[in-house]
Every structure is written in C-alpha cells, then in structure tokens.
Amino acid sequence: ALARNEFSLHYQPQVDARTNRIVGAEALVRWQHPQLGPQSPGEFIKILEDSGLILDVGTWILEQACRDAGSLLKAGLINANAFSLCVNISPRQFRQSNFVERVERSLLAHSLPSTLLKLEITEGIVIQNLDDTIAKMHQLTALGVSFAMDDFGTGYSSLTHLKRLPVDTLKIDQSFVRDAINDPNDA
C-alpha cells in the first residue's frame, strides 16, 4: 500500500466551540485498496504496528502532514500562531532512537514552525519506558513541539505519571464521557 501510494491523509478539523473557528486539524491515515476499497484503520493500523511496518508508514504520515501544513502556511491559509497540526505517533515510532531528529528534520524540510506541531501519544508509549519517554518529550518541547495524550484513561497510566509529562492536552476516552448526561457515575 505504501509503495503503491494507496495511503492518504484526511484532516479532521478541530473547532473552538466558543468561537466556531477551526483551530487545528488531526491527520488521519486512510487506505484505499485497489480491489477491496476503503480499509478500516482499526484493522490495518494494528497489522502495521505488529509487523513493524508502522515505522515506514509513520514516517510517511509525519512527512506528508508537515508537507501539507507547510503548503497551507505558505499559501496563507493557516496562521502558525493560531493553528495546531496533530499527528498520532505509534509506540514503535516514538521508541526509535532517532525519533527526535526525524521530527526536527520533517519540520525543517517543510519550513514548518515547531510550535504548530502537536504529537498525539497514547498511554502505551508512556508506560513502556517512562524515563526515555520523558527525555524525548522534553527534547521536543524544547524545540516548541507540544503533546496531547490520546485515549486517556484506557491504559495503565496514573496521574502520578501524568504529572511528570509535558502534556498540553488530554483527550479523555469517550467511554468516560459518552453517558455523562444520563449516568450519574459518568458525570
């Protein structure tokens, strides 16, 4: 799929509910198989992760997202000070010894200010090697990159771990808030 250019990125807008303005976008990978049609990310992401191919696809996603955002910025369609490009990072990607350098290279190659990039990580990244995770996160935040923790509450991370991480955004898993209006326990 990668070699045949069957992957594409779709961008889910992030809207400020108070102003109804788009303040960012999350890059979402999609796969259009030539015979089978659209494939569910829920199925192919796990296969990519298990096989190790997520490293190549993850690199492509980061590069393409930075390229797209760089083009939008150059065309004046987004404001670097009021827009956030969110890119999901797999645990395998994050564990690469040269991950920080890869991010920095992508930003430079596409003339993208580092403050525009927000990397979305999961609790799985945090619990695998807390000290390495914190070190890499601090290196990236020193560059200006920010972090969101995706699906918070579904893994094993504790608030004690969370206090040590330079996370700007918590994306609480929907299972915690879906029934908050009707269920007193969820509320």
CSV table of N, CA and C in Angstrom, one decimal, residues 4 18 25-26 61-63 69 74 76 81-82 96 102-103 110-112 123 126 145 162 179 182-183 187:
chain,number,residue,atom,x,y,z
A,4,ARG,N,2.6,1.5,-3.4
A,4,ARG,CA,1.7,1.8,-4.5
A,4,ARG,C,0.9,3.1,-4.2
A,18,ARG,N,-16.3,27.9,21.3
A,18,ARG,CA,-16.7,29.2,21.8
A,18,ARG,C,-16.8,30.2,20.6
A,25,ALA,N,-6.1,20.7,13.1
A,25,ALA,CA,-6.6,19.5,12.4
A,25,ALA,C,-5.7,18.3,12.8
A,26,GLU,N,-6.4,17.2,12.9
A,26,GLU,CA,-5.7,16.0,13.2
A,26,GLU,C,-5.5,15.2,11.9
A,61,ILE,N,3.5,9.4,7.2
A,61,ILE,CA,2.4,10.3,7.8
A,61,ILE,C,3.0,11.6,8.3
A,62,LEU,N,4.1,11.5,9.1
A,62,LEU,CA,4.7,12.7,9.6
A,62,LEU,C,5.1,13.7,8.5
A,63,GLU,N,5.8,13.1,7.5
A,63,GLU,CA,6.4,13.9,6.4
A,63,GLU,C,5.2,14.5,5.6
A,69,ALA,N,0.8,20.9,5.8
A,69,ALA,CA,0.7,22.1,6.6
A,69,ALA,C,1.6,23.2,6.1
A,74,LYS,N,2.3,28.4,3.7
A,74,LYS,CA,2.9,29.2,2.7
A,74,LYS,C,1.8,30.0,1.8
A,76,GLY,N,-0.9,31.0,3.0
A,76,GLY,CA,-1.6,31.9,3.9
A,76,GLY,C,-2.9,31.4,4.4
A,81,ASN,N,0.4,30.9,14.5
A,81,ASN,CA,0.2,31.2,15.9
A,81,ASN,C,-1.2,30.8,16.4
A,82,ALA,N,-2.1,30.3,15.5
A,82,ALA,CA,-3.4,30.0,15.9
A,82,ALA,C,-3.9,28.7,15.3
A,96,GLN,N,12.0,4.8,18.6
A,96,GLN,CA,13.2,4.9,17.7
A,96,GLN,C,14.2,5.8,18.4
A,102,ARG,N,14.2,12.9,13.6
A,102,ARG,CA,13.2,12.7,12.5
A,102,ARG,C,12.2,13.8,12.5
A,103,VAL,N,11.6,14.1,13.7
A,103,VAL,CA,10.6,15.1,13.8
A,103,VAL,C,11.2,16.5,13.4
A,110,HIS,N,10.1,21.1,5.6
A,110,HIS,CA,8.8,21.7,5.1
A,110,HIS,C,8.5,23.1,5.6
A,111,SER,N,9.6,23.7,6.2
A,111,SER,CA,9.5,25.1,6.7
A,111,SER,C,8.3,25.3,7.6
A,112,LEU,N,8.2,24.3,8.5
A,112,LEU,CA,7.0,24.4,9.4
A,112,LEU,C,7.5,24.8,10.8
A,123,GLU,N,-1.2,6.3,26.2
A,123,GLU,CA,-0.6,5.8,27.5
A,123,GLU,C,0.4,4.7,27.3
A,126,VAL,N,3.9,5.8,27.2
A,126,VAL,CA,4.4,6.3,28.5
A,126,VAL,C,4.9,5.1,29.4
A,145,VAL,N,7.6,21.8,20.0
A,145,VAL,CA,6.5,20.9,19.7
A,145,VAL,C,5.7,20.6,21.0
A,162,LEU,N,1.4,11.2,34.8
A,162,LEU,CA,0.9,12.4,34.0
A,162,LEU,C,1.6,13.7,34.5
A,179,ASP,N,-21.8,8.9,28.3
A,179,ASP,CA,-23.1,8.9,29.0
A,179,ASP,C,-23.1,9.9,30.2
A,182,ASN,N,-26.5,11.3,31.1
A,182,ASN,CA,-27.6,10.4,31.7
A,182,ASN,C,-27.1,9.6,32.9
A,183,ASP,N,-25.9,9.3,33.0
A,183,ASP,CA,-25.4,8.4,34.0
A,183,ASP,C,-24.6,9.2,35.1
A,187,ALA,N,-21.0,11.2,35.1
A,187,ALA,CA,-20.9,12.6,35.4
A,187,ALA,C,-19.9,12.9,36.5
